[in-house]
Every structure is written in structure tokens, then in C-alpha cells.
Amino acid sequence: MVNPEENNHDDKRSRKFGVEMKRQNRRALGVINHNLVGAKAYPCVVNKRRGLSQRKQESCDKKKLDSLHPSISRSQEETKKLKPSGNEFGDCIFIDEEEEKNEEVTLDQPMPMSLEEPYIEFDPMEEEVEMEDMEEEQEEPVLDIDEYDANNSLAAVEYVQDLYDFYRKTERFSCVPLDYMAQQFDISDKMRAILIDWLIEVHDKFELMNETLFLTVNLIDRFLSKQAVARKKLQLVGLVALLLACKYEEVSVPIVEDLVVISDKAYTRTDVLEMEKIMLSTLQFNMSLPTQYPFLKRFLKAAQSDKKLEILASFLIELALVDYEMVRYPPSLLAATAVYTAQCTIHGFSEWNSTCEFHCHYSENQLLECCRRMVRLHQKAGTDKLTGVHRKYSSSKFGYIATKYEAAHFLVSDSH
């Protein structure tokens, strides 16, 4: 009786798998890369014919596939007889000559487009440029500047946005016509500047609140825009405006006799009280209009300011109080410009982030015109005829801020 296993074994012996079959050095596919020094990363097909071997090697390199050979099953008994090859082709897969002919025909035919894998070159430089573009396109987040005051009942976080929206709507009533000095027959813009410069020194000497100074200047401009004043009465107008601002803002108000003394007794108590009536009736008792100061506090908070930035911004905006040409700008714009100019002066470059723009409602381009004028005021602050503001901020009380920082010249010379 014939053993079927022996016949099967004889058939497999007689089958020709190539010349290498005679050397008994074929290896199992599962262990083809095990414990081999210098084994190739990807198996390739080796055949006696050089043209076919080159074509399969190119196909292997191009498509980066793990394997190109067809699956070949071997019986367990035959697999045990295969031994590792010690030659240079020990890690390659050998194919039958019959399969070689079929594959040679297949390789000559074009592969369908649907089966081809596109080859895309990876350029790390292009990806880096794309990442930079994406970062630039990402908008800078707007910070919640009232987050830390949520538990502070005095901060009125629930109403702060409504308050400043109201200030913006009503600030136009604080503005005066640019040419209001044209209707004054006896005074000029230079006289106004002398008066404001002197009042800033008086305000500092009495140690009054900042709100008082800005309201004083606002009352003077609004009154002069509606009432013609003689030159000899101009200082009296300034004293009465300071008195009214103190009554509105201060807890402790200077007495009238003190104001008479600082005027070198140029006016009497009766003169002060009489001018007070005239001014209140002319302004229709409207004292609660927004000035630059509440906007300045809000915008400094948006800029996350430190003490240096606060003092420098106050210095710049007080220089603007003296200059008659600055009355053309609304209070919110002057405050935003003071913060922006102070940032540029300290850091040495333009700085206006999305948080400042959101809370100030002004873009950087909208601030540039006013900013250039403010920088010019800073440039001549120490050498001009009126140096009251510069002397005030050159003291130790204000950290010598007027002498510590030079004006931001690049903002004036910058073409943008």
C-alpha cells in the first residue's frame, strides 16, 4: 500500500523552485529577518534574470510596501528542512520560474490608476511656514479685565460696561469747538495755557484728587466757549472752576479765603462768589460730564499697567491739558492715546494689543494722529516756557518719571 505522505513528499522534491532549491537553504517567511546582521528593512524578490530583479526592486522602493511577494504556503515538514542561507541573498524571497513568467507579463502592463498610491513628497519647510501663517491668523484673545474684581462690591462689575458705554455717549457734551478762542476778544490760547499750567501747580500744592484737575479744565473750556471773558478776569475763572470741581469731587474742600490768598489777593471773596453764580448758570449746573480721567483709569486697567505706566500716562495727558490744540479730541481718545504713547515710550516699540483695542474702542491707526502731537509735547516739556507739568513729574513723588524716559521719537518719524 502506498503511503500518500511519501508520494506527496516525492512530488514536492521533483518540483523545481529554482537553482537555490538544490542548496537546501530556503527559510521560512516568518523568520526571514530574525537574528540576521545587516538584514534589509524591506524584502525584495531576487531572480536569475537581471531585468526582472531591477524592476521589482524599483517597485519596492517607490511604493514603500512591506511585501510584494505572493503568499506561499509550505507544509510543516518541508519548512523544517529549510535552513538559513549564508550568502548575500539570505534575506530575500525566491519565486518559482513558472510564476516568474506570469509576473513578467503583469509587470509590463500598466497598473490601474485606482490601485496606484500617490507619492507625495514631504517638505518640512512648507509645513513650518504653514504653521507660522496659522499662528498669525489666530486672533489674540481678549482678556476679562474685571475678572479679579468679581467679589469686590465697590467695583460694580455688573454695571461697569454699561457705565462706560454711557460715558462714551455723553462725552460729546464735554467737547468744545476747536475755534472757540476766536470769539474771545481779550484772551488767547497762550493765556489759557498759562492759566492751566498754574492751576496744575495749585492742584498739586493742595494735594487734590486727580478727578478734580480734569474737571477743572473741563469747566474752564466749556465756560470760555460760551462766555466772553476779560483778560483780568481769566484767573478768577480758573479759581472758581477749581472751587466748583472741589465741591463736586473732594471730601475736604478748600475755603474761599485760601483761593484768594493763592491769587495774591487779586480778587475778593465777593468776586469769587459772584463768578461762581455766573459760571453755574452759564453751564446750567451741568457738572457730571465724563472727563479724560475715568477713561484713563479704565484703559490703564485694560493695558495691565504697572506704576511706571500709570504715572507716565498721567504725565502725558496733563501735558495735553495745557495745549489748546488738544481740545479737538474727545476725552476717550486722549486717554487711549496717553496709554498707547506711554507703552511705546517705556518699551521702545509700538504696542496695542487686542484687549486694549476692545476696551478702548480705538485701533492703533486711529490713535496715531493724536499720538504724534502728544510725543511732540513730551519732546519740549522740559525746555518750553511752561514747565509746570514737567517740574511736577520730575519730583520724587512721581518717581522722576519726566526725566527718566525720553520721548518716543520713532512715533513721530514713523511714516505709518
mmCIF file of C-alpha atoms in Angstrom, residues 137-387:
data_model
loop_
_atom_site.group_PDB
_atom_site.id
_atom_site.type_symbol
_atom_site.label_atom_id
_atom_site.label_comp_id
_atom_site.label_asym_id
_atom_site.label_seq_id
_atom_site.Cartn_x
_atom_site.Cartn_y
_atom_site.Cartn_z
ATOM 1 C CA GLU A 137 -4.176 84.239 11.626
ATOM 2 C CA GLN A 138 -5.199 83.209 15.140
ATOM 3 C CA GLU A 139 -6.623 86.237 16.886
ATOM 4 C CA GLU A 140 -5.175 87.264 20.204
ATOM 5 C CA PRO A 141 -7.671 86.539 22.988
ATOM 6 C CA VAL A 142 -9.374 89.464 24.741
ATOM 7 C CA LEU A 143 -8.832 89.340 28.485
ATOM 8 C CA ASP A 144 -11.605 89.854 31.010
ATOM 9 C CA ILE A 145 -10.116 92.768 32.937
ATOM 10 C CA ASP A 146 -12.906 92.706 35.544
ATOM 11 C CA GLU A 147 -12.424 89.050 36.455
ATOM 12 C CA TYR A 148 -10.444 89.737 39.638
ATOM 13 C CA ASP A 149 -12.974 92.339 40.841
ATOM 14 C CA ALA A 150 -15.935 89.965 40.705
ATOM 15 C CA ASN A 151 -16.101 89.749 44.515
ATOM 16 C CA ASN A 152 -15.468 93.470 45.037
ATOM 17 C CA SER A 153 -18.823 95.153 45.533
ATOM 18 C CA LEU A 154 -17.267 98.621 45.129
ATOM 19 C CA ALA A 155 -16.005 97.765 41.645
ATOM 20 C CA ALA A 156 -19.601 97.435 40.353
ATOM 21 C CA VAL A 157 -18.589 94.769 37.851
ATOM 22 C CA GLU A 158 -22.221 94.167 36.885
ATOM 23 C CA TYR A 159 -22.606 97.768 35.741
ATOM 24 C CA VAL A 160 -19.105 98.773 34.656
ATOM 25 C CA GLN A 161 -19.677 98.095 30.963
ATOM 26 C CA ASP A 162 -22.966 99.998 30.987
ATOM 27 C CA LEU A 163 -21.287 102.895 32.776
ATOM 28 C CA TYR A 164 -18.545 103.275 30.202
ATOM 29 C CA ASP A 165 -20.998 102.880 27.359
ATOM 30 C CA PHE A 166 -22.902 105.785 28.893
ATOM 31 C CA TYR A 167 -19.682 107.793 29.246
ATOM 32 C CA ARG A 168 -18.995 107.280 25.557
ATOM 33 C CA LYS A 169 -22.431 108.520 24.562
ATOM 34 C CA THR A 170 -22.238 111.618 26.751
ATOM 35 C CA GLU A 171 -18.588 112.591 26.238
ATOM 36 C CA ARG A 172 -19.511 114.614 23.173
ATOM 37 C CA PHE A 173 -21.155 117.121 25.524
ATOM 38 C CA SER A 174 -17.766 117.568 27.212
ATOM 39 C CA CYS A 175 -16.145 118.626 23.960
ATOM 40 C CA VAL A 176 -15.874 122.246 22.904
ATOM 41 C CA PRO A 177 -15.431 123.792 19.442
ATOM 42 C CA LEU A 178 -11.816 123.946 18.317
ATOM 43 C CA ASP A 179 -12.084 127.602 17.374
ATOM 44 C CA TYR A 180 -13.879 128.836 20.463
ATOM 45 C CA MET A 181 -10.979 131.192 21.207
ATOM 46 C CA ALA A 182 -11.883 133.128 18.064
ATOM 47 C CA GLN A 183 -14.894 134.612 19.846
ATOM 48 C CA GLN A 184 -12.776 135.825 22.769
ATOM 49 C CA PHE A 185 -11.752 139.428 22.188
ATOM 50 C CA ASP A 186 -9.309 139.850 25.098
ATOM 51 C CA ILE A 187 -7.710 136.466 25.733
ATOM 52 C CA SER A 188 -5.793 133.942 23.626
ATOM 53 C CA ASP A 189 -4.846 130.295 23.646
ATOM 54 C CA LYS A 190 -1.460 131.187 25.153
ATOM 55 C CA MET A 191 -3.191 132.838 28.109
ATOM 56 C CA ARG A 192 -5.291 129.734 28.549
ATOM 57 C CA ALA A 193 -2.120 127.614 28.585
ATOM 58 C CA ILE A 194 -0.567 129.846 31.275
ATOM 59 C CA LEU A 195 -3.721 129.539 33.399
ATOM 60 C CA ILE A 196 -3.880 125.719 33.112
ATOM 61 C CA ASP A 197 -0.160 125.341 33.850
ATOM 62 C CA TRP A 198 -0.558 127.444 37.005
ATOM 63 C CA LEU A 199 -3.665 125.543 38.129
ATOM 64 C CA ILE A 200 -1.782 122.226 37.811
ATOM 65 C CA GLU A 201 0.772 123.551 40.304
ATOM 66 C CA VAL A 202 -2.005 124.767 42.633
ATOM 67 C CA HIS A 203 -3.744 121.402 42.380
ATOM 68 C CA ASP A 204 -0.541 119.613 43.336
ATOM 69 C CA LYS A 205 0.136 122.015 46.212
ATOM 70 C CA PHE A 206 -3.320 121.437 47.700
ATOM 71 C CA GLU A 207 -2.908 117.660 47.144
ATOM 72 C CA LEU A 208 -6.268 117.331 45.479
ATOM 73 C CA MET A 209 -7.660 114.311 43.660
ATOM 74 C CA ASN A 210 -6.871 113.689 40.014
ATOM 75 C CA GLU A 211 -10.543 113.861 39.072
ATOM 76 C CA THR A 212 -10.623 117.436 40.369
ATOM 77 C CA LEU A 213 -7.926 118.643 37.970
ATOM 78 C CA PHE A 214 -9.575 117.234 34.852
ATOM 79 C CA LEU A 215 -12.996 118.551 35.839
ATOM 80 C CA THR A 216 -11.476 121.994 36.489
ATOM 81 C CA VAL A 217 -10.047 122.216 32.964
ATOM 82 C CA ASN A 218 -13.301 120.916 31.501
ATOM 83 C CA LEU A 219 -15.318 123.612 33.288
ATOM 84 C CA ILE A 220 -12.936 126.330 32.082
ATOM 85 C CA ASP A 221 -13.134 125.293 28.428
ATOM 86 C CA ARG A 222 -16.891 124.879 28.450
ATOM 87 C CA PHE A 223 -17.367 128.257 30.126
ATOM 88 C CA LEU A 224 -14.979 130.102 27.792
ATOM 89 C CA SER A 225 -16.703 128.558 24.764
ATOM 90 C CA LYS A 226 -19.990 130.174 25.859
ATOM 91 C CA GLN A 227 -18.942 133.341 27.657
ATOM 92 C CA ALA A 228 -16.576 136.142 26.639
ATOM 93 C CA VAL A 229 -14.157 136.955 29.455
ATOM 94 C CA ALA A 230 -11.884 139.943 30.029
ATOM 95 C CA ARG A 231 -8.191 139.301 30.497
ATOM 96 C CA LYS A 232 -8.170 140.494 34.108
ATOM 97 C CA LYS A 233 -10.967 138.037 34.978
ATOM 98 C CA LEU A 234 -9.359 134.949 33.432
ATOM 99 C CA GLN A 235 -7.518 133.886 36.594
ATOM 100 C CA LEU A 236 -10.745 134.329 38.559
ATOM 101 C CA VAL A 237 -12.478 131.951 36.149
ATOM 102 C CA GLY A 238 -9.772 129.383 36.849
ATOM 103 C CA LEU A 239 -10.075 129.728 40.628
ATOM 104 C CA VAL A 240 -13.863 129.389 40.556
ATOM 105 C CA ALA A 241 -13.644 126.350 38.274
ATOM 106 C CA LEU A 242 -11.241 124.757 40.764
ATOM 107 C CA LEU A 243 -13.603 125.573 43.634
ATOM 108 C CA LEU A 244 -16.596 124.002 41.856
ATOM 109 C CA ALA A 245 -14.598 120.895 40.943
ATOM 110 C CA CYS A 246 -13.523 120.507 44.571
ATOM 111 C CA LYS A 247 -17.126 120.768 45.730
ATOM 112 C CA TYR A 248 -18.087 118.051 43.257
ATOM 113 C CA GLU A 249 -15.174 115.624 43.770
ATOM 114 C CA GLU A 250 -13.412 116.281 47.073
ATOM 115 C CA VAL A 251 -14.336 115.336 50.608
ATOM 116 C CA SER A 252 -12.463 118.292 52.083
ATOM 117 C CA VAL A 253 -12.948 121.496 50.069
ATOM 118 C CA PRO A 254 -10.544 124.477 50.210
ATOM 119 C CA ILE A 255 -12.100 127.567 51.694
ATOM 120 C CA VAL A 256 -12.607 130.686 49.577
ATOM 121 C CA GLU A 257 -10.035 132.645 51.600
ATOM 122 C CA ASP A 258 -7.329 130.163 50.569
ATOM 123 C CA LEU A 259 -8.149 130.741 46.923
ATOM 124 C CA VAL A 260 -7.963 134.497 47.443
ATOM 125 C CA VAL A 261 -4.528 134.108 49.023
ATOM 126 C CA ILE A 262 -3.067 131.997 46.191
ATOM 127 C CA SER A 263 -4.308 134.612 43.711
ATOM 128 C CA ASP A 264 -2.125 137.124 45.551
ATOM 129 C CA LYS A 265 -5.318 138.836 46.664
ATOM 130 C CA ALA A 266 -6.110 139.948 43.159
ATOM 131 C CA TYR A 267 -9.764 139.138 43.887
ATOM 132 C CA THR A 268 -12.035 139.382 46.877
ATOM 133 C CA ARG A 269 -14.343 136.811 48.407
ATOM 134 C CA THR A 270 -17.279 138.598 46.814
ATOM 135 C CA ASP A 271 -15.662 138.336 43.386
ATOM 136 C CA VAL A 272 -15.263 134.587 43.811
ATOM 137 C CA LEU A 273 -18.853 134.009 44.883
ATOM 138 C CA GLU A 274 -20.214 136.236 42.130
ATOM 139 C CA MET A 275 -18.247 134.423 39.432
ATOM 140 C CA GLU A 276 -19.409 131.107 40.874
ATOM 141 C CA LYS A 277 -23.024 132.078 40.214
ATOM 142 C CA ILE A 278 -22.253 133.203 36.666
ATOM 143 C CA MET A 279 -20.380 130.015 35.814
ATOM 144 C CA LEU A 280 -23.040 127.660 37.191
ATOM 145 C CA SER A 281 -25.834 129.455 35.373
ATOM 146 C CA THR A 282 -23.857 129.517 32.121
ATOM 147 C CA LEU A 283 -23.183 125.773 32.352
ATOM 148 C CA GLN A 284 -26.762 125.143 33.504
ATOM 149 C CA PHE A 285 -25.411 123.389 36.623
ATOM 150 C CA ASN A 286 -24.234 120.501 34.451
ATOM 151 C CA MET A 287 -21.190 119.206 36.310
ATOM 152 C CA SER A 288 -21.394 115.457 35.746
ATOM 153 C CA LEU A 289 -19.865 115.075 32.314
ATOM 154 C CA PRO A 290 -17.129 112.492 31.692
ATOM 155 C CA THR A 291 -13.563 113.781 31.501
ATOM 156 C CA GLN A 292 -10.342 112.074 30.430
ATOM 157 C CA TYR A 293 -9.677 110.624 33.878
ATOM 158 C CA PRO A 294 -12.336 107.862 34.148
ATOM 159 C CA PHE A 295 -11.372 106.683 30.669
ATOM 160 C CA LEU A 296 -7.695 106.774 31.634
ATOM 161 C CA LYS A 297 -8.296 104.523 34.648
ATOM 162 C CA ARG A 298 -10.246 102.034 32.572
ATOM 163 C CA PHE A 299 -7.736 101.929 29.734
ATOM 164 C CA LEU A 300 -4.786 101.515 32.103
ATOM 165 C CA LYS A 301 -6.577 98.524 33.558
ATOM 166 C CA ALA A 302 -7.028 97.084 30.074
ATOM 167 C CA ALA A 303 -3.297 97.563 29.444
ATOM 168 C CA GLN A 304 -2.486 95.695 32.689
ATOM 169 C CA SER A 305 -0.370 98.643 33.713
ATOM 170 C CA ASP A 306 2.198 98.941 36.448
ATOM 171 C CA LYS A 307 3.050 102.060 38.454
ATOM 172 C CA LYS A 308 5.500 103.379 35.841
ATOM 173 C CA LEU A 309 2.947 103.184 33.060
ATOM 174 C CA GLU A 310 0.279 104.873 35.196
ATOM 175 C CA ILE A 311 2.496 107.814 36.132
ATOM 176 C CA LEU A 312 3.871 108.272 32.610
ATOM 177 C CA ALA A 313 0.379 108.184 31.081
ATOM 178 C CA SER A 314 -0.778 110.782 33.639
ATOM 179 C CA PHE A 315 2.222 112.962 32.779
ATOM 180 C CA LEU A 316 1.421 112.834 29.061
ATOM 181 C CA ILE A 317 -2.276 113.533 29.451
ATOM 182 C CA GLU A 318 -1.591 116.520 31.726
ATOM 183 C CA LEU A 319 0.719 117.908 29.062
ATOM 184 C CA ALA A 320 -2.258 117.611 26.721
ATOM 185 C CA LEU A 321 -4.421 119.620 29.148
ATOM 186 C CA VAL A 322 -2.161 122.639 28.703
ATOM 187 C CA ASP A 323 -2.153 122.541 24.898
ATOM 188 C CA TYR A 324 -5.168 124.292 23.370
ATOM 189 C CA GLU A 325 -4.905 122.266 20.134
ATOM 190 C CA MET A 326 -5.742 119.078 22.035
ATOM 191 C CA VAL A 327 -9.309 120.212 22.774
ATOM 192 C CA ARG A 328 -10.284 118.901 19.324
ATOM 193 C CA TYR A 329 -10.026 115.309 20.566
ATOM 194 C CA PRO A 330 -12.709 113.639 22.710
ATOM 195 C CA PRO A 331 -11.744 112.607 26.260
ATOM 196 C CA SER A 332 -11.725 108.878 25.490
ATOM 197 C CA LEU A 333 -9.343 109.351 22.561
ATOM 198 C CA LEU A 334 -6.959 111.451 24.649
ATOM 199 C CA ALA A 335 -6.950 108.810 27.388
ATOM 200 C CA ALA A 336 -6.335 105.963 24.942
ATOM 201 C CA THR A 337 -3.560 107.934 23.250
ATOM 202 C CA ALA A 338 -1.867 108.639 26.580
ATOM 203 C CA VAL A 339 -1.822 104.914 27.417
ATOM 204 C CA TYR A 340 -0.602 103.944 23.952
ATOM 205 C CA THR A 341 2.129 106.608 23.905
ATOM 206 C CA ALA A 342 3.263 105.660 27.411
ATOM 207 C CA GLN A 343 3.541 101.997 26.393
ATOM 208 C CA CYS A 344 5.592 102.910 23.341
ATOM 209 C CA THR A 345 7.821 105.213 25.405
ATOM 210 C CA ILE A 346 8.609 102.571 28.023
ATOM 211 C CA HIS A 347 9.016 99.569 25.726
ATOM 212 C CA GLY A 348 10.578 101.345 22.763
ATOM 213 C CA PHE A 349 8.198 99.907 20.166
ATOM 214 C CA SER A 350 4.546 100.151 19.168
ATOM 215 C CA GLU A 351 2.294 98.118 21.402
ATOM 216 C CA TRP A 352 -1.505 97.966 21.263
ATOM 217 C CA ASN A 353 -2.993 94.511 21.825
ATOM 218 C CA SER A 354 -6.497 93.225 21.192
ATOM 219 C CA THR A 355 -7.546 93.703 24.833
ATOM 220 C CA CYS A 356 -6.686 97.419 24.718
ATOM 221 C CA GLU A 357 -8.396 97.840 21.376
ATOM 222 C CA PHE A 358 -11.530 96.058 22.596
ATOM 223 C CA HIS A 359 -11.965 98.097 25.783
ATOM 224 C CA CYS A 360 -10.778 101.421 24.337
ATOM 225 C CA HIS A 361 -12.739 101.081 21.081
ATOM 226 C CA TYR A 362 -9.821 102.590 19.165
ATOM 227 C CA SER A 363 -7.449 100.880 16.763
ATOM 228 C CA GLU A 364 -3.770 101.779 16.637
ATOM 229 C CA ASN A 365 -4.220 103.721 13.403
ATOM 230 C CA GLN A 366 -6.934 105.874 14.989
ATOM 231 C CA LEU A 367 -4.506 106.943 17.717
ATOM 232 C CA LEU A 368 -1.533 107.897 15.574
ATOM 233 C CA GLU A 369 -2.504 111.500 14.763
ATOM 234 C CA CYS A 370 -3.130 112.434 18.383
ATOM 235 C CA CYS A 371 -0.132 110.355 19.443
ATOM 236 C CA ARG A 372 2.311 112.314 17.275
ATOM 237 C CA ARG A 373 1.110 115.592 18.771
ATOM 238 C CA MET A 374 1.452 114.166 22.281
ATOM 239 C CA VAL A 375 5.001 112.990 21.567
ATOM 240 C CA ARG A 376 5.941 116.497 20.401
ATOM 241 C CA LEU A 377 4.580 117.893 23.676
ATOM 242 C CA HIS A 378 6.753 115.389 25.521
ATOM 243 C CA GLN A 379 9.821 116.370 23.496
ATOM 244 C CA LYS A 380 9.634 120.034 24.510
ATOM 245 C CA ALA A 381 8.162 119.546 28.010
ATOM 246 C CA GLY A 382 11.401 120.394 29.804
ATOM 247 C CA THR A 383 12.518 123.234 27.550
ATOM 248 C CA ASP A 384 9.228 125.017 26.864
ATOM 249 C CA LYS A 385 8.241 128.269 28.568
ATOM 250 C CA LEU A 386 5.552 126.470 30.563
ATOM 251 C CA THR A 387 7.242 123.734 32.577
#
